[in-house]
Amino acid sequence: YKVIIGQGSCGIAAGAAKVEEAFKDQMAAKNLSIDLEKTGCIGTCYLEPIVDVVDPSGNKITYVNVDTGDVERIVDEHILGQKNITDLEMAAQDKEMIAKQKRVVLQNCGVIDPERIEDYLVVDGYKAAEKAINEMTPEEIIDTVKVAGLAGRGGAGFPTWFKWNEAHKAKGDVKYLVCNADEGDPGAFMDRSVLESDPHALIEGMIIAAKAIGAAQGVVYVRAEYPLAIKRLENAIGQAREKGYLGKNIFGSDFSFDLRIKAGAGAFVCGEETALIASLEGERGMPRLKPPFPAQKGYWAKPTNINNVETYANVPWIFRNSGETYGQLGNENSKGTKVFALTGKIKKGGLVEIPMGLTLRDVIYDIGGGIKNDKAFKAVQMGGPSGGCVPAELVDTVIDYPSITKTGAIMGSGGMVVMDETTCMVDMARFFLDFTRKESCGKCNYCRIGTMRMLEILTRITEGNGRDGDIELLEELCLKVKEGSMCGLGQTAPNPVLTTLRYFRNEYEDHIYRHK
Ligand code: SF4
């Protein structure tokens, strides 16, 4: 028998490590030999700890919300007694939650052991990189990504092939490849989960990108608050080096590429690429003026390409299946899939990956199971503090870049915080603005001071001390902060206020005039 325990951060937080210990105790007490293995997060975080029991003929039964007290039953009844424990089994509708998704980036998450390269090789890992390194020119690689229609998944949705091509064309002997793993939106954990559950997919995607732009060195900039992700990525990099997939003359070619990890201190602004570069160079993480763009003058003033984890993690699948196949996923506006972190007042919180073109209703109701305690759905915050809320009446909005932007929100990196009828939308806007105000690097007056003034107004409104003219003042400040800020953080900071004013103005008015 084999027992596989989900041990992403969500599983461990729910007690998976203790469950593993309980299995070891049972094995010792009953003198049993069971293969105890680990895997990452399969996405159904609300069901953790999750334990798969695989019998000698390969049949797998998945038990959910397992606690240490259940382990003895699993050993006695299932492994020794050969009888499934139906009350612990994953329910059919939870299996459906996974089956309804299209898994490209998450295909190995919760399936393979992220700490064993052999598991990644069994699912054809590194074959795409080997082919790209030994059989494809940089132009062919870039063209494949162009045909796929992959857009940067960090938030802006910029065409990936275009960035790669700019860095490829830029003159210079030394070029760098950077991965932005500085995921900082409240409620977003897509990149962390990929790093913890399938780190080789990121490495393989970066190898292919390195060949495309001609980089010999790469850096993964991960926030230090992700210790498990860093540990598993470090382990994976070591294994890839041992196999000759990283380092000198990779895959027996004349191409060399190696990777290192830089742990960042967790400043939200370091998700902005020029601030990330400044931080990598040992300076304070503050954005720099663009142009020049990193593709021309990035890390140490050399041509540099930066994408986030999810973007690179799409790449191996594209090269295994072809750009055309990837391009067939999604709709006419946006290609491929998108990973979302579903949080807030949702029944089935976790990670989901869907083809572009489904609707918010599909994600929130069909996959996410609807609103907790069957309350009414009020809105969903998309794109974290840089994004905005989409109200219930727009639940049939199609998920692609232009359609989400039209609502005033943004696709962002994939955070979806679901709110029910009890959520005060002014409070919600205040929460996100408080976050961006704290994370402002202070370089621009409007971002530094404007967000502070906006927060003061929102605070007095939520405390029942709002004044006549506060809404108009807020609107004016929103526009000024947008226009007067240098980087994306300030330019998008007013979005939660603007969208709540657009869709829930009555709540602002109610706070201000209710007691007058
Ligand atoms: Fe810094 Fe804000 Fe200006 Fe960006 S907009 S550079 S975060 S002060």
XYZ file of C-alpha atoms and ligand atoms in Angstrom:
524
model
C 0.000 0.000 0.000
C 0.997 3.567 -0.613
C -0.254 6.516 1.433
C 0.132 9.991 -0.075
C -0.420 13.019 2.150
C -1.047 16.496 0.698
C 1.609 18.735 2.185
C 1.366 22.158 0.675
C 1.159 25.038 3.136
C -2.628 24.603 3.284
C -2.339 20.908 4.153
C 0.343 21.512 6.753
C -1.668 24.353 8.297
C -4.624 21.961 8.571
C -2.478 19.321 10.327
C -1.010 17.140 7.531
C 2.400 16.825 9.204
C 0.733 15.483 12.355
C -1.266 13.067 10.228
C 1.992 11.820 8.704
C 3.434 11.295 12.182
C 0.310 9.365 13.173
C 0.814 7.042 10.164
C 4.438 6.476 11.213
C 3.284 5.638 14.749
C 0.728 3.169 13.384
C 3.303 1.556 11.128
C 5.713 1.138 14.032
C 3.048 -0.150 16.413
C 1.639 -2.628 13.898
C 4.926 -3.488 12.227
C 3.585 -2.448 8.844
C 5.470 -1.458 5.758
C 3.595 1.312 3.951
C 5.109 3.677 1.387
C 4.503 7.088 2.922
C 4.739 9.781 0.281
C 3.917 13.438 0.045
C 2.368 15.595 -2.609
C 1.500 19.279 -2.918
C -1.848 21.038 -2.994
C -4.527 19.700 -5.330
C -6.546 22.893 -4.943
C -9.345 21.727 -2.671
C -7.826 23.516 0.309
C -11.124 23.371 2.208
C -10.738 19.568 2.411
C -7.229 19.449 3.867
C -5.630 17.352 5.228
C -6.116 15.082 2.224
C -4.807 11.502 2.236
C -4.718 9.171 -0.782
C -4.518 5.447 -0.136
C -3.324 3.486 -3.174
C -3.670 -0.297 -3.125
C -1.195 -2.686 -4.802
C -3.277 -2.732 -8.020
C -3.143 1.067 -8.254
C -6.700 1.847 -7.091
C -6.772 5.130 -5.251
C -9.200 6.248 -2.547
C -9.031 9.851 -1.350
C -9.868 10.687 2.255
C -10.488 14.285 3.265
C -10.404 16.430 6.400
C -8.387 13.632 7.964
C -7.224 14.214 11.497
C -4.821 12.186 13.581
C -7.735 10.319 15.161
C -8.794 9.010 11.728
C -5.430 7.465 10.938
C -5.909 4.316 13.003
C -9.219 3.710 11.224
C -7.610 4.128 7.813
C -4.901 1.640 8.754
C -7.195 -0.901 10.424
C -10.233 -0.715 8.181
C -8.768 0.160 4.798
C -5.177 -1.080 4.698
C -5.565 -4.134 6.948
C -9.314 -4.700 6.536
C -9.421 -3.782 2.826
C -12.660 -1.846 3.223
C -13.133 1.778 2.190
C -14.228 4.209 4.877
C -17.094 5.892 3.107
C -17.687 8.672 5.647
C -14.141 9.967 5.122
C -14.050 9.638 1.332
C -13.979 12.651 -0.941
C -17.576 13.312 -2.012
C -18.610 13.103 -5.644
C -19.327 16.836 -5.835
C -15.830 17.610 -4.560
C -14.312 15.374 -7.238
C -16.446 17.318 -9.700
C -14.874 20.551 -8.486
C -11.586 19.263 -9.845
C -13.045 17.573 -12.920
C -14.732 20.800 -14.095
C -11.381 22.565 -14.344
C -8.817 22.526 -17.124
C -5.455 21.904 -15.536
C -2.401 23.120 -17.366
C -0.386 24.942 -14.724
C -1.821 22.842 -11.902
C -1.704 19.524 -13.745
C 0.895 17.999 -11.411
C -0.092 19.834 -8.244
C -1.380 17.397 -5.665
C -0.471 14.534 -7.981
C 3.329 14.212 -7.887
C 5.836 14.484 -5.066
C 7.335 17.961 -5.501
C 10.530 16.885 -3.758
C 11.365 14.068 -6.206
C 12.522 14.908 -9.715
C 11.762 11.289 -10.712
C 8.050 12.016 -10.237
C 8.312 14.979 -12.603
C 10.225 12.921 -15.154
C 7.516 10.235 -15.132
C 5.012 12.821 -16.385
C 7.355 13.741 -19.267
C 9.058 16.479 -17.293
C 12.025 18.241 -18.916
C 11.301 16.672 -22.334
C 10.002 20.015 -23.593
C 13.112 21.808 -22.343
C 15.394 19.218 -23.883
C 13.660 19.616 -27.234
C 13.761 23.417 -27.042
C 17.449 23.428 -26.133
C 18.612 20.860 -28.660
C 16.206 21.223 -31.570
C 14.765 24.732 -31.625
C 16.113 28.172 -32.419
C 15.244 31.131 -30.169
C 13.003 32.432 -32.977
C 11.108 29.136 -33.151
C 10.616 29.160 -29.385
C 9.304 32.728 -29.429
C 7.042 31.899 -32.347
C 5.551 28.930 -30.468
C 4.721 31.190 -27.519
C 3.228 33.720 -29.947
C 1.013 31.092 -31.566
C -0.077 29.957 -28.093
C -1.191 33.505 -27.280
C 0.218 33.301 -23.757
C -0.149 36.580 -21.865
C 1.733 37.449 -18.670
C -0.209 36.062 -15.714
C 1.238 38.509 -13.179
C -1.547 40.986 -13.756
C -0.967 43.170 -16.785
C -1.614 40.432 -19.354
C 1.121 41.638 -21.695
C 1.926 39.216 -24.570
C 4.747 36.993 -23.373
C 6.266 36.427 -26.816
C 6.664 40.189 -27.279
C 8.658 40.572 -24.058
C 10.815 37.563 -24.896
C 11.408 38.897 -28.378
C 12.469 42.322 -27.090
C 14.981 40.726 -24.732
C 16.115 38.374 -27.500
C 16.707 41.273 -29.921
C 18.429 43.468 -27.331
C 22.166 43.725 -27.838
C 24.468 42.386 -25.161
C 26.559 39.353 -24.264
C 25.058 39.103 -20.813
C 21.305 38.802 -20.366
C 19.242 37.784 -17.383
C 16.046 35.904 -16.817
C 14.050 36.745 -13.700
C 11.009 35.099 -12.168
C 8.745 37.286 -10.111
C 7.547 35.083 -7.249
C 6.813 38.062 -5.017
C 3.113 37.293 -4.885
C 1.709 39.803 -2.431
C -2.015 40.355 -3.002
C -4.094 39.575 0.073
C -5.988 36.389 -0.754
C -3.667 35.247 -3.563
C -1.572 32.084 -3.312
C -1.405 30.706 -6.856
C 2.340 31.099 -7.297
C 3.141 29.816 -3.829
C 1.162 26.697 -4.537
C 2.945 26.022 -7.842
C 6.346 26.486 -6.178
C 5.389 24.161 -3.351
C 3.630 21.568 -5.492
C 5.424 21.522 -8.863
C 8.696 23.494 -8.717
C 10.226 21.668 -11.689
C 7.528 23.103 -13.977
C 8.809 26.593 -13.203
C 12.423 25.568 -13.741
C 11.577 23.901 -17.052
C 9.641 26.960 -18.237
C 12.562 29.194 -17.311
C 15.051 26.988 -19.169
C 12.984 27.371 -22.349
C 12.687 31.145 -21.834
C 16.436 31.390 -21.188
C 17.172 29.801 -24.543
C 14.710 32.177 -26.227
C 16.361 35.333 -24.926
C 19.929 34.028 -24.626
C 20.314 34.249 -20.853
C 22.906 32.213 -18.989
C 21.717 33.231 -15.538
C 18.329 33.331 -13.918
C 17.003 34.476 -10.585
C 13.761 33.553 -8.851
C 12.733 36.400 -6.553
C 10.557 34.808 -3.871
C 9.160 36.487 -0.820
C 10.786 35.235 2.368
C 7.317 34.587 3.841
C 7.198 31.521 1.585
C 9.723 29.272 3.380
C 8.291 25.971 2.129
C 8.213 27.244 -1.453
C 11.841 28.339 -1.154
C 12.881 25.008 0.361
C 11.191 22.943 -2.366
C 12.482 25.173 -5.156
C 16.024 24.988 -3.757
C 15.737 21.219 -3.628
C 14.403 21.099 -7.206
C 17.183 23.350 -8.519
C 19.768 21.045 -6.904
C 18.157 17.975 -8.497
C 17.990 19.630 -11.923
C 21.681 20.545 -11.655
C 22.597 16.972 -10.776
C 20.788 15.725 -13.879
C 22.550 18.254 -16.082
C 19.398 20.288 -16.780
C 20.887 23.382 -15.153
C 24.489 24.531 -15.207
C 27.028 24.243 -17.992
C 26.125 22.651 -21.319
C 22.628 21.650 -20.300
C 21.096 18.565 -21.940
C 24.506 17.939 -23.519
C 24.221 21.087 -25.635
C 26.534 24.073 -25.880
C 23.956 26.177 -24.017
C 24.488 26.979 -20.339
C 21.916 28.271 -17.890
C 21.760 28.249 -14.122
C 19.308 29.528 -11.543
C 19.488 30.988 -8.075
C 16.911 32.091 -5.552
C 16.719 35.522 -3.988
C 14.465 35.789 -0.949
C 12.773 39.185 -0.880
C 11.622 40.900 2.284
C 7.989 40.918 1.238
C 7.316 44.441 -0.001
C 4.241 44.546 -2.242
C 5.867 47.140 -4.486
C 8.629 44.659 -5.360
C 6.084 42.910 -7.560
C 6.623 45.870 -9.898
C 9.429 44.763 -12.158
C 11.752 47.742 -11.844
C 11.375 47.762 -8.032
C 12.122 44.048 -8.056
C 15.294 44.704 -10.050
C 16.349 47.459 -7.625
C 15.828 45.049 -4.729
C 17.815 42.332 -6.543
C 20.672 44.791 -6.923
C 20.683 45.356 -3.178
C 18.910 48.698 -3.241
C 15.679 49.701 -1.580
C 12.784 48.296 -3.604
C 11.571 51.410 -5.397
C 10.275 51.544 -8.960
C 12.357 53.207 -11.652
C 11.129 55.267 -14.567
C 10.310 53.377 -17.761
C 11.632 53.540 -20.446
C 14.159 52.078 -20.536
C 12.289 48.819 -20.137
C 13.977 45.827 -18.517
C 14.192 44.110 -21.912
C 16.723 46.781 -22.882
C 18.159 47.771 -19.521
C 17.183 45.633 -16.559
C 19.158 43.770 -13.898
C 22.617 45.374 -13.646
C 21.567 47.418 -16.688
C 21.592 44.276 -18.880
C 18.696 43.044 -21.046
C 16.358 41.192 -18.717
C 13.098 39.331 -19.062
C 10.731 39.124 -16.110
C 7.639 36.957 -15.871
C 5.814 35.553 -12.903
C 5.620 31.924 -11.766
C 2.327 31.080 -13.457
C 3.505 32.466 -16.805
C 6.644 30.318 -16.858
C 4.762 27.293 -15.514
C 2.497 27.379 -18.607
C 5.471 27.058 -20.924
C 6.348 23.329 -20.588
C 2.734 22.375 -21.375
C 2.770 24.604 -24.477
C 5.923 22.937 -25.780
C 4.695 19.438 -24.967
C 1.342 19.994 -26.671
C 2.067 22.752 -29.261
C 1.256 26.449 -29.354
C -1.841 25.754 -31.465
C -3.284 23.382 -28.841
C -2.776 25.962 -26.109
C -4.275 28.643 -28.326
C -7.423 26.539 -28.678
C -8.021 26.860 -24.940
C -9.783 30.056 -24.000
C -11.735 32.414 -26.222
C -11.043 34.948 -28.983
C -9.893 37.581 -26.465
C -7.651 35.583 -24.162
C -5.935 32.259 -24.680
C -5.124 29.430 -22.344
C -6.147 28.979 -18.757
C -6.017 31.101 -15.617
C -5.443 29.993 -12.059
C -7.532 31.694 -9.379
C -7.313 31.621 -5.618
C -10.904 31.459 -4.412
C -11.251 32.895 -0.930
C -13.708 34.767 1.253
C -17.346 33.772 1.676
C -17.165 30.830 -0.706
C -18.095 27.255 0.140
C -15.162 25.591 -1.597
C -12.174 27.815 -1.113
C -8.925 26.885 -2.808
C -7.171 26.990 -6.143
C -8.974 26.559 -9.428
C -7.735 26.627 -12.994
C -10.176 27.294 -15.791
C -9.977 27.979 -19.499
C -10.456 31.660 -20.303
C -14.005 32.287 -21.483
C -15.941 30.749 -18.592
C -18.000 33.183 -16.537
C -17.667 34.351 -12.951
C -20.850 32.381 -12.261
C -19.146 29.192 -13.474
C -16.294 29.740 -11.044
C -18.230 30.955 -8.029
C -21.216 28.614 -8.243
C -20.335 25.575 -10.383
C -16.776 25.137 -9.157
C -16.737 27.087 -5.895
C -20.075 25.645 -4.735
C -21.700 29.041 -4.121
C -21.787 31.273 -1.086
C -21.129 30.021 2.431
C -24.250 29.394 4.519
C -26.291 30.003 1.337
C -26.209 33.754 1.849
C -26.683 36.073 -1.121
C -23.661 36.796 -3.304
C -22.805 40.469 -3.245
C -19.536 40.987 -5.129
C -16.136 39.531 -5.901
C -12.892 41.455 -5.551
C -10.618 40.582 -8.440
C -6.987 41.522 -8.744
C -6.401 42.244 -5.068
C -5.655 45.798 -3.926
C -4.940 46.882 -7.517
C -8.187 45.452 -8.769
C -11.786 46.175 -8.132
C -15.047 44.578 -7.197
C -17.457 43.029 -9.652
C -21.038 43.155 -8.312
C -23.534 40.291 -8.267
C -25.485 41.672 -11.231
C -22.377 41.155 -13.386
C -21.885 37.534 -12.323
C -22.267 36.449 -15.946
C -19.204 38.453 -16.972
C -16.888 36.374 -19.119
C -13.442 35.788 -17.673
C -10.989 37.209 -20.163
C -8.761 40.262 -20.003
C -10.959 42.842 -21.804
C -14.250 41.701 -20.262
C -12.929 41.902 -16.705
C -11.287 45.272 -17.394
C -14.625 46.610 -18.679
C -16.154 46.067 -15.226
C -13.528 48.346 -13.641
C -11.726 45.407 -12.006
C -8.667 43.683 -13.455
C -7.762 40.060 -13.999
C -4.706 40.666 -11.826
C -2.659 37.726 -10.772
C -5.725 35.689 -9.837
C -7.018 36.596 -6.402
C -10.818 36.265 -6.114
C -12.192 37.361 -2.751
C -15.894 36.555 -2.633
C -18.211 38.709 -0.534
C -21.725 38.018 0.674
C -24.653 40.256 1.562
C -23.183 41.016 5.010
C -20.017 42.654 3.649
C -19.811 46.433 3.939
C -18.311 47.553 0.655
C -16.940 50.806 2.096
C -15.105 48.778 4.734
C -13.800 46.506 2.023
C -12.488 49.467 -0.017
C -10.933 50.866 3.149
C -9.189 47.553 3.859
C -7.531 47.451 0.428
C -6.620 51.129 0.476
C -5.045 50.735 3.895
C -2.951 47.950 2.388
C -1.718 49.985 -0.592
C -1.087 53.045 1.591
C 1.168 50.973 3.838
C 2.920 49.429 0.840
C 3.489 52.706 -1.056
C 7.234 53.203 -1.446
C 6.807 56.934 -0.899
C 8.500 58.146 -4.067
C 5.485 60.008 -5.522
C 3.546 62.618 -3.578
C 0.151 61.541 -4.844
C 0.666 57.931 -3.961
C 2.311 58.647 -0.620
C 0.043 61.443 0.607
C -3.029 61.002 -1.588
C -3.666 57.457 -0.387
C -3.247 58.668 3.206
C -5.893 61.378 2.702
C -8.194 58.876 0.991
C -7.796 56.498 3.894
C -8.661 59.247 6.367
C -11.860 60.005 4.467
C -12.813 56.335 4.234
C -12.119 55.877 7.922
C -14.347 58.725 8.969
C -17.089 57.526 6.628
C -16.999 53.988 8.056
C -16.950 55.376 11.597
C -20.125 57.380 10.942
C -18.377 60.762 10.778
C -18.592 61.267 7.023
C -19.194 64.780 5.743
C -21.034 66.394 2.864
C -18.682 66.459 -0.100
C -16.596 63.463 1.047
C -17.670 61.314 -1.891
C -16.766 64.027 -4.403
C -13.442 64.595 -2.643
C -12.717 60.877 -2.765
C -13.490 60.791 -6.486
C -11.192 63.725 -7.138
C -8.390 62.149 -5.137
C -8.852 58.841 -6.958
C -8.235 60.537 -10.286
C -5.288 62.568 -8.981
C -3.598 59.533 -7.427
C -4.095 57.561 -10.642
C -2.654 60.338 -12.784
C 0.108 61.467 -10.468
C 1.647 58.102 -9.600
C 4.666 56.698 -11.334
C 4.103 52.976 -11.029
C 1.278 50.493 -11.125
C 0.861 50.434 -7.352
C -0.226 54.070 -7.166
C -1.946 54.061 -10.539
C -4.220 51.221 -9.485
C -4.527 51.919 -5.736
C -7.826 53.838 -6.165
C -9.483 50.959 -8.078
C -11.236 49.359 -5.071
C -12.652 52.788 -4.146
C -13.647 53.623 -7.707
C -15.444 50.324 -8.294
C -17.288 50.406 -4.969
C -18.320 53.998 -5.717
C -19.494 52.861 -9.137
C -21.530 49.897 -7.956
C -22.277 50.602 -4.282
C -22.464 54.409 -4.021
C -25.604 54.030 -1.929
C -23.542 52.388 0.821
C -21.251 55.413 1.005
C -24.288 57.712 1.117
C -25.926 55.546 3.703
C -22.872 55.749 5.982
C -22.696 59.532 5.600
C -26.365 60.510 5.805
C -27.986 57.742 7.858
C -27.467 59.537 11.177
C -27.873 63.094 9.957
Fe 6.222 54.373 -5.056
Fe 3.568 54.744 -5.151
Fe 5.160 56.157 -6.725
Fe 4.830 53.545 -7.143
S 3.273 55.124 -7.345
S 6.734 54.689 -7.228
S 4.640 52.809 -5.029
S 5.102 56.193 -4.469
